[in-house]
mmCIF file of C-alpha atoms in Angstrom:
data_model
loop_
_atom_site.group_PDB
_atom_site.id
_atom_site.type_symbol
_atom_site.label_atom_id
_atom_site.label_comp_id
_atom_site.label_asym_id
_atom_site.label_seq_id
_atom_site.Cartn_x
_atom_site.Cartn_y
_atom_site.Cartn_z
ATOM 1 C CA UNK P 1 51.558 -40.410 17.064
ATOM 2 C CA UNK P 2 51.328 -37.412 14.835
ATOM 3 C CA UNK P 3 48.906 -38.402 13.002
ATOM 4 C CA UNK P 4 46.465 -39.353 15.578
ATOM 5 C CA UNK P 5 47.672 -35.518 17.730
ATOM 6 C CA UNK P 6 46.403 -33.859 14.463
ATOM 7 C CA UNK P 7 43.224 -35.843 13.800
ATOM 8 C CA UNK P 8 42.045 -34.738 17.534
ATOM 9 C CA UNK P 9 43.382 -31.481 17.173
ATOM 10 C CA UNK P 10 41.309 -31.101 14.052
ATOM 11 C CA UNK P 11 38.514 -32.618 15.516
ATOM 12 C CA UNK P 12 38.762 -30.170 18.554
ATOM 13 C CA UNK P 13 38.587 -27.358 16.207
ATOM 14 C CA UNK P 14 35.941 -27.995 14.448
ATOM 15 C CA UNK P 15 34.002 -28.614 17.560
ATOM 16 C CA UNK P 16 34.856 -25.280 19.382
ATOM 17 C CA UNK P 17 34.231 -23.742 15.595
ATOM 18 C CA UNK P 18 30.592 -25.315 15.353
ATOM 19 C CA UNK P 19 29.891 -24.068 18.713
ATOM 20 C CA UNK P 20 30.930 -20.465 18.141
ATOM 21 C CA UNK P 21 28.291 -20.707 15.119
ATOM 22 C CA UNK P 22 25.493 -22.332 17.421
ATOM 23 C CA UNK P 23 26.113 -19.742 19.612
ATOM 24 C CA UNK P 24 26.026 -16.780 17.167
ATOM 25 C CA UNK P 25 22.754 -17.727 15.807
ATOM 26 C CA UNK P 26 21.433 -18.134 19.317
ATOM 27 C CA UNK P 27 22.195 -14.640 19.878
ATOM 28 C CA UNK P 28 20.655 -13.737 16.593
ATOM 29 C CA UNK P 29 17.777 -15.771 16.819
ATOM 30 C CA UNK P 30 16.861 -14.141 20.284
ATOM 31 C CA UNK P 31 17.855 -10.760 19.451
ATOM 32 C CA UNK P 32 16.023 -10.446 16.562
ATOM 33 C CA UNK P 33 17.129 -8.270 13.506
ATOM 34 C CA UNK P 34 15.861 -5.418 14.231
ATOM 35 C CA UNK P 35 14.090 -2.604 16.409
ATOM 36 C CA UNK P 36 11.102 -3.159 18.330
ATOM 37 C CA UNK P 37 9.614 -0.435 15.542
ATOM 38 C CA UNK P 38 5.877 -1.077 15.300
ATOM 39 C CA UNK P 39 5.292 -1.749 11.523
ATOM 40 C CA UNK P 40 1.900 -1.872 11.314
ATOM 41 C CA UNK P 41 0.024 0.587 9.103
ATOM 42 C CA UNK P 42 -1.866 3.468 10.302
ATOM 43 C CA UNK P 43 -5.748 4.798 10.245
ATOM 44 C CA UNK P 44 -4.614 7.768 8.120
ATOM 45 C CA UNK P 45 -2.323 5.474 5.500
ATOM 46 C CA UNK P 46 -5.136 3.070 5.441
ATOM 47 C CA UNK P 47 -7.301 5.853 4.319
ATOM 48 C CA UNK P 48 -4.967 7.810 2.050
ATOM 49 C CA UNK P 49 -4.182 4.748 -0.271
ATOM 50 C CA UNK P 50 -7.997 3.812 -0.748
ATOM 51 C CA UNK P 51 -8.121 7.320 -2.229
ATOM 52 C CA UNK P 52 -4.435 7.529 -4.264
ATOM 53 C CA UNK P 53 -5.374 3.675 -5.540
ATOM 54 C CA UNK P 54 -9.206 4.758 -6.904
ATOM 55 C CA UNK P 55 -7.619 5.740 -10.346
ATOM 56 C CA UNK P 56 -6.106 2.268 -10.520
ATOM 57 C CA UNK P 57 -9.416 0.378 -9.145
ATOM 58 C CA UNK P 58 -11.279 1.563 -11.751
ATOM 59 C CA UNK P 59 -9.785 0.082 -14.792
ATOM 60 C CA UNK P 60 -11.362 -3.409 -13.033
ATOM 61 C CA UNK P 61 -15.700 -3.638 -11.778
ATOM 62 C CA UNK P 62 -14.725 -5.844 -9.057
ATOM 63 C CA UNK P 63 -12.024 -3.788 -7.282
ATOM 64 C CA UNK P 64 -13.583 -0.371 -8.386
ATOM 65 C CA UNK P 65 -16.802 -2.011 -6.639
ATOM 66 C CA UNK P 66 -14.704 -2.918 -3.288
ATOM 67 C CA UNK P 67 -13.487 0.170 -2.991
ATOM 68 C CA UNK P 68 -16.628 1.497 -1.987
ATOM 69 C CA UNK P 69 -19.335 1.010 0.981
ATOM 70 C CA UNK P 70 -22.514 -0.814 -0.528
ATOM 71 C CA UNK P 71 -24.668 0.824 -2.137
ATOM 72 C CA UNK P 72 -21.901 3.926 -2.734
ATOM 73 C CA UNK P 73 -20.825 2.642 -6.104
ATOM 74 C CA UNK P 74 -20.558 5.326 -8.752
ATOM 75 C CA UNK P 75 -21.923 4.088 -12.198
ATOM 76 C CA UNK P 76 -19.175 6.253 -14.053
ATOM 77 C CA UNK P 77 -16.321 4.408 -13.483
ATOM 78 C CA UNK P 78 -14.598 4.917 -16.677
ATOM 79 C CA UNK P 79 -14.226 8.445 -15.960
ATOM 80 C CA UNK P 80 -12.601 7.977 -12.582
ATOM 81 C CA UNK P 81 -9.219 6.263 -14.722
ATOM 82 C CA UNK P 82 -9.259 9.345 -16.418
ATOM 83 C CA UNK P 83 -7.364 11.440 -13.198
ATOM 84 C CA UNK P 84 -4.949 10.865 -10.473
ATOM 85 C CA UNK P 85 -6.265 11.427 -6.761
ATOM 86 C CA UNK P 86 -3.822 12.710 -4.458
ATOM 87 C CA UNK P 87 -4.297 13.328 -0.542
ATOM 88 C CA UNK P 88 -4.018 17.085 -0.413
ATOM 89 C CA UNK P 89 -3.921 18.085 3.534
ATOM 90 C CA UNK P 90 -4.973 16.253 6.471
ATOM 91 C CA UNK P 91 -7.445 13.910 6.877
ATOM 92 C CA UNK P 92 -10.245 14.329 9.958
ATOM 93 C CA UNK P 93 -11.021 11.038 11.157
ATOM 94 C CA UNK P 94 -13.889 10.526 13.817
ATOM 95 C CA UNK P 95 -14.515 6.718 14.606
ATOM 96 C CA UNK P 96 -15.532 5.080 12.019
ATOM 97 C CA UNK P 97 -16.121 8.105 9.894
ATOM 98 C CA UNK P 98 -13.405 9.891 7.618
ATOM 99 C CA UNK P 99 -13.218 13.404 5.577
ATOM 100 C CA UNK P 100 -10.241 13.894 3.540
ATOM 101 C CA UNK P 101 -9.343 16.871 1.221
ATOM 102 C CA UNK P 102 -8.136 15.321 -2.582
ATOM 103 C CA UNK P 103 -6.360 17.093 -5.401
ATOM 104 C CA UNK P 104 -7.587 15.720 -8.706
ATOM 105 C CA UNK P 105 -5.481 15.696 -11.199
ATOM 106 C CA UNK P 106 -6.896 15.764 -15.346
ATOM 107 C CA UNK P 107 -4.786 15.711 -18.049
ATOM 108 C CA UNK P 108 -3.488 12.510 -17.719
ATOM 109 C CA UNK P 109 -3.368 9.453 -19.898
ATOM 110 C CA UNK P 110 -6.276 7.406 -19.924
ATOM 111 C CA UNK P 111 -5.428 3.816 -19.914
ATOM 112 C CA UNK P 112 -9.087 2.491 -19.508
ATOM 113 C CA UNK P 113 -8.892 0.916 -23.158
ATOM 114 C CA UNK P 114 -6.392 -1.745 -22.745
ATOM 115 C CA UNK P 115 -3.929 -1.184 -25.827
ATOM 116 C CA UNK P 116 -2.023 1.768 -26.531
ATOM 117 C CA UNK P 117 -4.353 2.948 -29.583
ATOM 118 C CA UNK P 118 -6.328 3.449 -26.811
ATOM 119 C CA UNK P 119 -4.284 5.347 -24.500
ATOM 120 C CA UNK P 120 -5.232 9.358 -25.002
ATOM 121 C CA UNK P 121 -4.034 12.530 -23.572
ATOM 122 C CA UNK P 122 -6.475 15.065 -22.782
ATOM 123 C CA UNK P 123 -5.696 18.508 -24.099
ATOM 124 C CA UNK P 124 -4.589 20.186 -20.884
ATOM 125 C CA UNK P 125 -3.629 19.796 -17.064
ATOM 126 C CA UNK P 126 -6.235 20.312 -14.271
ATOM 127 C CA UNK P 127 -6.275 20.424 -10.673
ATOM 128 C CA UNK P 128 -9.319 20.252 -8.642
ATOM 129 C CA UNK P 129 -9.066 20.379 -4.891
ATOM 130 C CA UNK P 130 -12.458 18.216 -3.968
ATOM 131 C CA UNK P 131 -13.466 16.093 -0.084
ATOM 132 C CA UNK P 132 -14.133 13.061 -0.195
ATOM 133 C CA UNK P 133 -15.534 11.074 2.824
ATOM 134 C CA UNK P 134 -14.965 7.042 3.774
ATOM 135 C CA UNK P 135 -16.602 5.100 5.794
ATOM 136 C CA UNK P 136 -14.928 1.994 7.876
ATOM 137 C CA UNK P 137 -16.850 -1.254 6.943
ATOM 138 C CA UNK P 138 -15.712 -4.214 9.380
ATOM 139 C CA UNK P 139 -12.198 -3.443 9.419
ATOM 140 C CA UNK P 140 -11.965 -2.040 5.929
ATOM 141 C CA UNK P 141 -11.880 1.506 4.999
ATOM 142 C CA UNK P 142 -13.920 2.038 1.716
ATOM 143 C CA UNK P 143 -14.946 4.975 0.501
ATOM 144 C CA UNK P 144 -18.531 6.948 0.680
ATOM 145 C CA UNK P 145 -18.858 9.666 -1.575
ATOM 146 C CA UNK P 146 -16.072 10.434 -4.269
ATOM 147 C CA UNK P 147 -17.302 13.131 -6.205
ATOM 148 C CA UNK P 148 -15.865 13.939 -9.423
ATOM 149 C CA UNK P 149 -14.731 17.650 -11.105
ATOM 150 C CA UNK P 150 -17.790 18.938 -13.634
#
């Protein structure tokens, strides 16, 4: 008779403990983990990292070519690699139209070669403050005229 009290007694448990669990990740499963935060990115991040990634785009044609509108493509993209582009204010956005004010940055390596033989410093630090303007392209931001310092 002991034997057969502990068997359902065991069995009992482990019921009641397999439907705390269900219950638990009912609870979590409706409740979500989180906030109701909206992640999704903004116009003005969209923009700023087409203009912080151009130094990166141009070590390759095909993503230094998507980074602009058609028919915007710079044929010096070698020299773009050779500076860092950073957002320096606020951008003005007006539909599908952007202006944004860019600090570029000389004096940095160059890694457009591939190996490190390649890699060269430039003699000095610069900082030119320069606007650029983007244009939205179906739901893309690219960008429309990226001039360079010089």
């Amino acid at each position: 008779m002991p034997v057969a009290f502990l068997f359902l007694m065991r069995r009992s448990i482990r019921e009641s403990s397999m439907k705390y669990w269900i219950i638990c990740l009912m609870v979590f499963v409706l409740t979500g983990c989180g906030g109701g935060d909206d992640t999704s990115i903004t116009v003005e991040q969209e923009v700023y990292a087409n203009v912080v990634a151009l130094g990166d785009a141009s070590g390759d044609e095909a993503m230094f070519q998507a980074a602009f509108v058609s028919g915007a493509v710079p044929e010096n993209r070698q020299d773009y690699g050779k500076y860092a582009y950073e957002v320096d204010g606020t951008a003005e956005i007006n539909g599908d139209e952007a202006t944004v004010p860019v600090k570029i940055i000389g004096g940095i390596f160059s890694t457009q070669g591939g190996d490190s033989s390649s890699k060269k410093k430039t003699d000095e630090k610069s900082e030119t403050k320069m606007t650029w303007k983007l244009q939205r392209e179906g739901e893309e931001w690219k960008l429309k005229e990226a001039p360079l310092p010089g």
